[in-house]
XYZ file of N, CA, C and O in Angstrom:
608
model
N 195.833 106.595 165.243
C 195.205 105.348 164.862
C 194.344 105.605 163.637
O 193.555 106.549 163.606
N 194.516 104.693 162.555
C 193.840 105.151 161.365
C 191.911 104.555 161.785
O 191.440 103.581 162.373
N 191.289 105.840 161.054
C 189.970 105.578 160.989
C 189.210 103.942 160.938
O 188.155 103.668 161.511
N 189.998 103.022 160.149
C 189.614 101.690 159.392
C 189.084 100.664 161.343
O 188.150 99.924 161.654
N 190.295 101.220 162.116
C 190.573 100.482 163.691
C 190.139 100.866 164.694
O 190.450 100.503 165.829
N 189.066 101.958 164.247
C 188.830 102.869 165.779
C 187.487 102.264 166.517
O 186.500 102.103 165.799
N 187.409 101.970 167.709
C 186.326 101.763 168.210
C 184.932 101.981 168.442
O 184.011 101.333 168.940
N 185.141 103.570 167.704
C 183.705 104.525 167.767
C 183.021 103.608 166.163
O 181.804 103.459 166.054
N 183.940 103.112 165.117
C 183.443 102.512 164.262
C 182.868 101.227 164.700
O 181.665 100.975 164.630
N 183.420 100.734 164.978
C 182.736 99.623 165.815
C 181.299 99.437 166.149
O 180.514 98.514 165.926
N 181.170 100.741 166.832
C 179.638 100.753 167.721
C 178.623 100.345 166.845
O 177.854 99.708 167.566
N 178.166 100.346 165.669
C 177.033 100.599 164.889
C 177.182 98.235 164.779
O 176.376 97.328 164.984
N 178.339 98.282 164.448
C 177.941 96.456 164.341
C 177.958 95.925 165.412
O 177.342 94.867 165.538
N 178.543 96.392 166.334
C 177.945 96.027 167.837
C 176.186 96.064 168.049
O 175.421 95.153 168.365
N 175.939 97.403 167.756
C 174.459 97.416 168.227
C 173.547 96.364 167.241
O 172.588 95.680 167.597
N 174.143 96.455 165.925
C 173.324 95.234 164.896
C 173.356 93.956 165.137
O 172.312 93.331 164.952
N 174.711 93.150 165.670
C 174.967 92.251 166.484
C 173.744 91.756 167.573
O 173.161 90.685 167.747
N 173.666 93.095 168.207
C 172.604 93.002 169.726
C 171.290 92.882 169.405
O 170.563 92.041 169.933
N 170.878 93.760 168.470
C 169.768 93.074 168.158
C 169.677 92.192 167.497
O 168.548 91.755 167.277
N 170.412 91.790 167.120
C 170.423 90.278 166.329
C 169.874 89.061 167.771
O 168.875 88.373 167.979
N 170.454 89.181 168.096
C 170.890 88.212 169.731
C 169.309 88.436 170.371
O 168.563 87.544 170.776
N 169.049 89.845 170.334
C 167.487 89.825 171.120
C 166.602 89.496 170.191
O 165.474 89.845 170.538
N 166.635 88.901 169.015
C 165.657 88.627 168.051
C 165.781 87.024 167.969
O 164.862 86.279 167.629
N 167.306 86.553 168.404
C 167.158 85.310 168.144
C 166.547 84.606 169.600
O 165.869 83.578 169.610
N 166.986 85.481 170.967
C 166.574 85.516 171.906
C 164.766 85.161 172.247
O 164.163 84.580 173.149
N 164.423 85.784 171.136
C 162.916 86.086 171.568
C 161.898 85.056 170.729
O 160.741 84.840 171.089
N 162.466 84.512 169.656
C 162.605 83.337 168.888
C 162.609 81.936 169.777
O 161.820 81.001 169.643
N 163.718 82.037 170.731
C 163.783 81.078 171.008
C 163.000 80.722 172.431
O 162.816 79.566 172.812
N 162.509 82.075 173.257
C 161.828 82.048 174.140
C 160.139 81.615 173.724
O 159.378 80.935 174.411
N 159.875 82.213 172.458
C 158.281 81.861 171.632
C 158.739 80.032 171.397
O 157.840 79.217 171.604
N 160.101 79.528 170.984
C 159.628 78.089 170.806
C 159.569 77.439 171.981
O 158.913 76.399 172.027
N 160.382 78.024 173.398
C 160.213 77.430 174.230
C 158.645 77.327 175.058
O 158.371 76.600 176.013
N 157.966 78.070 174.519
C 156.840 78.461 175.079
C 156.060 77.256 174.171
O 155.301 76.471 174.739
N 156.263 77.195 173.001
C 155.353 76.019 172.526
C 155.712 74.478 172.745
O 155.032 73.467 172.568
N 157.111 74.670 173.223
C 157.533 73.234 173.359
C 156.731 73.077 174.705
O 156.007 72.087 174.810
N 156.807 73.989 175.754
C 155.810 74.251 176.964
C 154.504 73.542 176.765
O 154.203 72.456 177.260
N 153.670 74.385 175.876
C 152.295 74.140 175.556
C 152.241 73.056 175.040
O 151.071 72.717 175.219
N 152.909 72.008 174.330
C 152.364 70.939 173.355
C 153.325 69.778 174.126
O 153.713 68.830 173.444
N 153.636 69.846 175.298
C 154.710 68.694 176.643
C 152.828 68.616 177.312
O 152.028 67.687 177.201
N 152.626 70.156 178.069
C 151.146 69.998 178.788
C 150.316 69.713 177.861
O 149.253 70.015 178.402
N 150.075 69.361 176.893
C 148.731 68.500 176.246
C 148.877 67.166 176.251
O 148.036 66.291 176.457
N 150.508 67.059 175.901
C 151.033 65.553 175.687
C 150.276 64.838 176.868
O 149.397 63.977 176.828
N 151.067 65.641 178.243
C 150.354 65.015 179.596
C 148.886 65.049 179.625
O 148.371 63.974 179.935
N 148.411 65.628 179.477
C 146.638 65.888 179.285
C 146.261 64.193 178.553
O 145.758 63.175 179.030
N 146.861 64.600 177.038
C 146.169 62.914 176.662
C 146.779 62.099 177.280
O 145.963 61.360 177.830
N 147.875 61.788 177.524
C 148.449 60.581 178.327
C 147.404 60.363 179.594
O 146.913 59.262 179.841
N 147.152 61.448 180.293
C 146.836 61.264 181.439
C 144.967 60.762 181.171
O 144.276 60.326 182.092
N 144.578 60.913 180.079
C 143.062 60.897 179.798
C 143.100 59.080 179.188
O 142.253 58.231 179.465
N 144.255 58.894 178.375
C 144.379 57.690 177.812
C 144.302 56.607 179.512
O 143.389 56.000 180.072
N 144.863 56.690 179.630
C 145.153 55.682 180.886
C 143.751 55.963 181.934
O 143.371 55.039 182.652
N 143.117 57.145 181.950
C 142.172 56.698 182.968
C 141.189 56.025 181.965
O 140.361 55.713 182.820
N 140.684 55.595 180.886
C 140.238 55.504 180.077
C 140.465 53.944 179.634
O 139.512 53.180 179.481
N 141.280 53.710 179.521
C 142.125 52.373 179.828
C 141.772 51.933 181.014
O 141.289 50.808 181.138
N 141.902 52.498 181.726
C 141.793 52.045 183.235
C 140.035 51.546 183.736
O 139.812 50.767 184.663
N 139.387 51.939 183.224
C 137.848 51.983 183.500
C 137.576 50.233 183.109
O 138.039 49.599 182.161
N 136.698 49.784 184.170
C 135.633 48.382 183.699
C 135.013 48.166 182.465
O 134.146 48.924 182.032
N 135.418 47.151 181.863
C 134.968 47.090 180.534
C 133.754 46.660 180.751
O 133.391 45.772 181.524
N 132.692 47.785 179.542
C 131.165 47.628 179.206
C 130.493 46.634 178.892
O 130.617 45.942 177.881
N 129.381 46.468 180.179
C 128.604 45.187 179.655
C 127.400 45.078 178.108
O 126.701 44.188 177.625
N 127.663 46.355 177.816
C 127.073 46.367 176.636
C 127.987 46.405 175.339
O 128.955 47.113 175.062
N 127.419 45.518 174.727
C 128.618 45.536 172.937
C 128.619 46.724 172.718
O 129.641 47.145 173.260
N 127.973 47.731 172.140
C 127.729 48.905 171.175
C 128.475 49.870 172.031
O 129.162 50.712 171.453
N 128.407 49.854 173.974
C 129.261 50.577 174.382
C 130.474 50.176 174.637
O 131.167 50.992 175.244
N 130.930 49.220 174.377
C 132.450 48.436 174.540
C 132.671 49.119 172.669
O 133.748 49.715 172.682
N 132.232 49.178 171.654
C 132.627 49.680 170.789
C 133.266 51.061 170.608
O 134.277 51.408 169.998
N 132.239 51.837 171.428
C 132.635 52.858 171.426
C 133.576 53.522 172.397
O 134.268 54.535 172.286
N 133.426 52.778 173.250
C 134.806 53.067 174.499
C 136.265 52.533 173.850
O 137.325 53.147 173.971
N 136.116 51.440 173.238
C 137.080 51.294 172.151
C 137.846 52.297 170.926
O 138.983 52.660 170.626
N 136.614 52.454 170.508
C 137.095 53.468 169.172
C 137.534 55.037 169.899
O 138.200 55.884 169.305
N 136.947 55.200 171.431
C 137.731 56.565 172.185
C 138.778 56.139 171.955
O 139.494 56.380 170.983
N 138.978 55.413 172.897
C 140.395 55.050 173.319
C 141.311 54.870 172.484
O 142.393 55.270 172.914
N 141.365 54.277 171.086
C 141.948 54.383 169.792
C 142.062 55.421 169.322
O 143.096 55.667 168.701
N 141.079 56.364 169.446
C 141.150 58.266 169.092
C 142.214 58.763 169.665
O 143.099 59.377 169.070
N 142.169 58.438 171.255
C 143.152 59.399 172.251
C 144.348 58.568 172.172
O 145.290 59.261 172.557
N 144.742 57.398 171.848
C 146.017 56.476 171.084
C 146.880 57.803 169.820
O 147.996 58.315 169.903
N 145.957 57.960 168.923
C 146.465 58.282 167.822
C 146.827 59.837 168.092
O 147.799 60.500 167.729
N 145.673 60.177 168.872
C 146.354 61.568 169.788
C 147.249 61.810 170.482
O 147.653 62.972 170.534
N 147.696 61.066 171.043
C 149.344 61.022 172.127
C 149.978 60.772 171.356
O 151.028 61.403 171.474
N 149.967 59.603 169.807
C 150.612 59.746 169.231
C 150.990 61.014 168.662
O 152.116 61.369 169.009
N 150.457 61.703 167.989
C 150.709 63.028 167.191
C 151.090 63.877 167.729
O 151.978 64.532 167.185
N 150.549 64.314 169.195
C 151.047 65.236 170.130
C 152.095 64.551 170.770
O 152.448 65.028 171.848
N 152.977 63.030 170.155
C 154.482 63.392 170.875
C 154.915 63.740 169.505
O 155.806 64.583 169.605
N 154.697 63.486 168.403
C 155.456 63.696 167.117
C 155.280 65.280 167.657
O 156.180 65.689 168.391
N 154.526 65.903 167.439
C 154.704 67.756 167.547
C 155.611 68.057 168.610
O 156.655 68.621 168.279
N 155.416 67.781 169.906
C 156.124 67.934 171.326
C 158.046 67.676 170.174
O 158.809 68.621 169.971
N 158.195 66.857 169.891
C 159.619 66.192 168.757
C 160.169 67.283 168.208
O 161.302 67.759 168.278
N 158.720 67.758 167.382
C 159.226 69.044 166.459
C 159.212 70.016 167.255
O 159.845 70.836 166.590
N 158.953 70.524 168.193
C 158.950 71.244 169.086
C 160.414 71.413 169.679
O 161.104 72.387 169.380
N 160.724 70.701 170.287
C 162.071 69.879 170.852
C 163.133 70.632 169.963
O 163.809 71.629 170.215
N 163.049 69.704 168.656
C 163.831 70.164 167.378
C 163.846 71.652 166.917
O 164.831 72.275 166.522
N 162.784 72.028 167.021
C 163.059 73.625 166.234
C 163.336 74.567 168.036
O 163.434 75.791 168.116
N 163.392 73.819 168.990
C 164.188 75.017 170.045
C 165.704 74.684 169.962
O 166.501 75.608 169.795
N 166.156 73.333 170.077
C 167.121 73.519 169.771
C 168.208 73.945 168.605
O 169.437 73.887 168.634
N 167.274 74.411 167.527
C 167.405 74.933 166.492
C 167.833 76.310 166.692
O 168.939 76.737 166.360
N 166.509 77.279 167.489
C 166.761 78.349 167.693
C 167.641 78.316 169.237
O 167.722 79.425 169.765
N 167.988 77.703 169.639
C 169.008 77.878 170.556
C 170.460 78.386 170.413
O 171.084 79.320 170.918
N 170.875 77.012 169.170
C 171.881 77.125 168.705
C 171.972 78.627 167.800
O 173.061 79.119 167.505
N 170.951 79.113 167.505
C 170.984 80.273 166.764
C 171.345 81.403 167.525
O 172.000 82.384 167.175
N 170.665 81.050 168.961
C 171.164 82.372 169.754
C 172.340 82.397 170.497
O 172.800 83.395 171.052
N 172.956 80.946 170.497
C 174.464 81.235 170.817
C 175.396 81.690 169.978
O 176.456 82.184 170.362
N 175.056 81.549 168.759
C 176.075 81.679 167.536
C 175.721 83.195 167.459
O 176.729 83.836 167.162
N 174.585 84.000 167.635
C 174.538 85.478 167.927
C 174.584 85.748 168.998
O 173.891 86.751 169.168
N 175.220 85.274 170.284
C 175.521 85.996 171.285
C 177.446 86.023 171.588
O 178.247 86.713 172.219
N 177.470 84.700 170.608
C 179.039 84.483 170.434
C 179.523 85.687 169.409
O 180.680 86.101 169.484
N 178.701 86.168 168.560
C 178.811 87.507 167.577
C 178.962 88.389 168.819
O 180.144 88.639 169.052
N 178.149 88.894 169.624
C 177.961 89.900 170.429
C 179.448 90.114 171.315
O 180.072 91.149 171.546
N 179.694 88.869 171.652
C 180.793 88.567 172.659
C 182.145 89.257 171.504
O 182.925 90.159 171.810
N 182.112 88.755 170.597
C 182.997 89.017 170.174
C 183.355 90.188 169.645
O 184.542 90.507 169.713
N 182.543 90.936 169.105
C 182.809 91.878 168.576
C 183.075 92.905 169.905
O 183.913 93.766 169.636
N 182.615 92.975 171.072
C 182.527 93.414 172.136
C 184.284 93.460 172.835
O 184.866 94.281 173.544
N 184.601 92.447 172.355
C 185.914 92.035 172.911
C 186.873 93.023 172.004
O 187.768 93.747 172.440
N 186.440 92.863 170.559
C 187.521 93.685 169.839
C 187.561 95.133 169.875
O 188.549 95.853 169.735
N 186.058 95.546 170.134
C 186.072 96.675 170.497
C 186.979 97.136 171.257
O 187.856 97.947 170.958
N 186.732 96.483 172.547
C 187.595 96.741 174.035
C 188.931 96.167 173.609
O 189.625 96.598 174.531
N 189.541 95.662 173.037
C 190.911 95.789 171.740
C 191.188 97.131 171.512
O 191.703 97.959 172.263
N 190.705 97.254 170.171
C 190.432 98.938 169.889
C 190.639 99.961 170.672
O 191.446 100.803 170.280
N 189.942 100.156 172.020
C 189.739 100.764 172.746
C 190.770 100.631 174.027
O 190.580 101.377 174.988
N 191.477 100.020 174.041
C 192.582 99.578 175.076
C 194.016 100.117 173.686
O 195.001 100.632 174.216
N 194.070 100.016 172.408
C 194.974 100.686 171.417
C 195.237 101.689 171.822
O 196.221 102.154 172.396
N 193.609 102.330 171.276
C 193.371 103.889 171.596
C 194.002 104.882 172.755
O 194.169 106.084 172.545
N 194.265 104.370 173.745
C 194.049 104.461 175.614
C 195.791 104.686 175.109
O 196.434 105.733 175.186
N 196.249 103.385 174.603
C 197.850 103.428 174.798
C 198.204 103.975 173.644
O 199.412 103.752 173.574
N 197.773 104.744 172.394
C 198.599 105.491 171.627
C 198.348 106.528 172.002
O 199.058 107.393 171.489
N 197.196 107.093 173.117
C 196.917 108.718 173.337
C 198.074 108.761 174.322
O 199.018 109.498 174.036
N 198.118 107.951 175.617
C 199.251 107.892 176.096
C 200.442 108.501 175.663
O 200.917 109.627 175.811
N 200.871 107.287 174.988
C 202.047 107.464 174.095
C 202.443 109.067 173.676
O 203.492 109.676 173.889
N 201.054 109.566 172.917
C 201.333 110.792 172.349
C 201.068 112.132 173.035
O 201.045 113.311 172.679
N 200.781 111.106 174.745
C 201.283 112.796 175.692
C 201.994 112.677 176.191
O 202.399 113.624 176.865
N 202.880 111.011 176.233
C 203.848 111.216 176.853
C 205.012 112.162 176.347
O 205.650 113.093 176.837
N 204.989 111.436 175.047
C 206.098 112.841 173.874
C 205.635 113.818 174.031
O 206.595 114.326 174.611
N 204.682 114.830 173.996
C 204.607 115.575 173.969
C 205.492 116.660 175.576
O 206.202 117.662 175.657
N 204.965 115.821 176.408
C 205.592 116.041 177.751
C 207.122 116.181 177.219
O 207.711 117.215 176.905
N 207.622 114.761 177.210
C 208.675 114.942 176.857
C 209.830 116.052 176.091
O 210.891 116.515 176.510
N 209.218 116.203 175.009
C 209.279 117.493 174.262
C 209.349 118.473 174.414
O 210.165 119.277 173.965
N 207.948 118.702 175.522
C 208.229 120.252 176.265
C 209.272 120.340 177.280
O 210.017 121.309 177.135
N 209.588 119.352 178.566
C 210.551 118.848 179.146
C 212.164 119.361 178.501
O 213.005 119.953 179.178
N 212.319 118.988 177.116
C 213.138 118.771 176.656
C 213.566 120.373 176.234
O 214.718 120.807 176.250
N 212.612 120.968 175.936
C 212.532 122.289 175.267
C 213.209 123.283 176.433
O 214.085 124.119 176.214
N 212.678 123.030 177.542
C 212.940 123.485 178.887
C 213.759 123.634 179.128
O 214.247 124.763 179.170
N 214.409 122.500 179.443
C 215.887 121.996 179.796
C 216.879 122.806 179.183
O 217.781 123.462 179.705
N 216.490 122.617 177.695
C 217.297 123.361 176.769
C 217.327 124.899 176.743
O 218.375 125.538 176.831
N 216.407 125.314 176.647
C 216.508 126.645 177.156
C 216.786 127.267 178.240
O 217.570 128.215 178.213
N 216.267 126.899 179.255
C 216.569 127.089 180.586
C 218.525 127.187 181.333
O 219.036 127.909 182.189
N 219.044 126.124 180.496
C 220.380 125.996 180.930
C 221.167 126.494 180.512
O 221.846 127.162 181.292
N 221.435 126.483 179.510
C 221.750 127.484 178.511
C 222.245 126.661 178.029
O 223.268 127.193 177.599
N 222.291 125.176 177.626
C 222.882 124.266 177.145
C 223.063 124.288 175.362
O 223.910 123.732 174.662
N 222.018 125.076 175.023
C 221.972 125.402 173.618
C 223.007 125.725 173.207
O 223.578 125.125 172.296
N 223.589 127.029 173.961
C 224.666 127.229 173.226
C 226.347 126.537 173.911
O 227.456 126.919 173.536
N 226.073 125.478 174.955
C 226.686 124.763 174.986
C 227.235 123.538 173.854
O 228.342 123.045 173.635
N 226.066 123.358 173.355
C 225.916 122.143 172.406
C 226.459 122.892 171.079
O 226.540 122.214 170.055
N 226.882 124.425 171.039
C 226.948 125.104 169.869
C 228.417 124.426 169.622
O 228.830 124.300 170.775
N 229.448 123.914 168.734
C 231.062 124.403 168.712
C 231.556 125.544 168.459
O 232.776 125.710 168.494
């Protein structure tokens, strides 16, 4: 089997492959972790907006103002923390797709290897079976005396 097909060549883009895959892997476990963290805040203000909302409105003006202008604060806050939670969302499935497309590398090259390596298996074969053969043959021939049978 020429050098260009052999499986031992292989190994080195296999292993670059793999870490590829545990880098995109670990990528995508850090965004899942923030999509994590910025879902539990989302709930935090949601859950602060509504009790907040929920409370008896103030018999005083100046504090009905300002229970107002909270509540408009923590509005614009659930807003923003779902826009981030979005981008959040977006850049995992970003790096998701990244780590299938390097684990589909991994898979594959893995496969051709074990190609390679299933070649290998059946041309060593091959070249003890001849060899057997050969000696077999050598045997025969000598042994019988067929050599100089085969002479005219």
């Amino acid at each position: 089997m020429s050098p260009a097909m052999s499986s031992a060549r292989m190994q080195p883009l296999q292993q670059l492959a793999e870490v590829r895959e545990d880098e995109a892997a670990r990528r995508l476990i850090d965004q899942q972790r923030v999509l994590g963290e910025r879902e539990q805040r989302l709930q935090e203000l949601t859950r602060y907006l509504a009790e907040y909302e929920g409370l008896a409105s103030a018999h005083n003006p100046r504090l009905l103002m300002n229970r107002q202008a909270f509540v408009e604060r923590l509005r614009e806050a659930v807003s923003m923390q779902t826009r981030l939670v979005e981008q959040a969302r977006s850049h995992c499935e970003v790096q998701r797709a990244e780590w299938l497309l390097q684990h589909r590398e991994v898979s594959t090259l893995d496969q051709l290897a074990e190609c390679y390596r299933r070649r290998e298996r059946r041309s060593e074969e091959q070249r003890g079976q001849r060899q057997l053969d050969e000696f077999a043959l050598r045997r025969f021939l000598a042994g019988d005396g067929l050599a100089a049978d085969l002479d005219p």
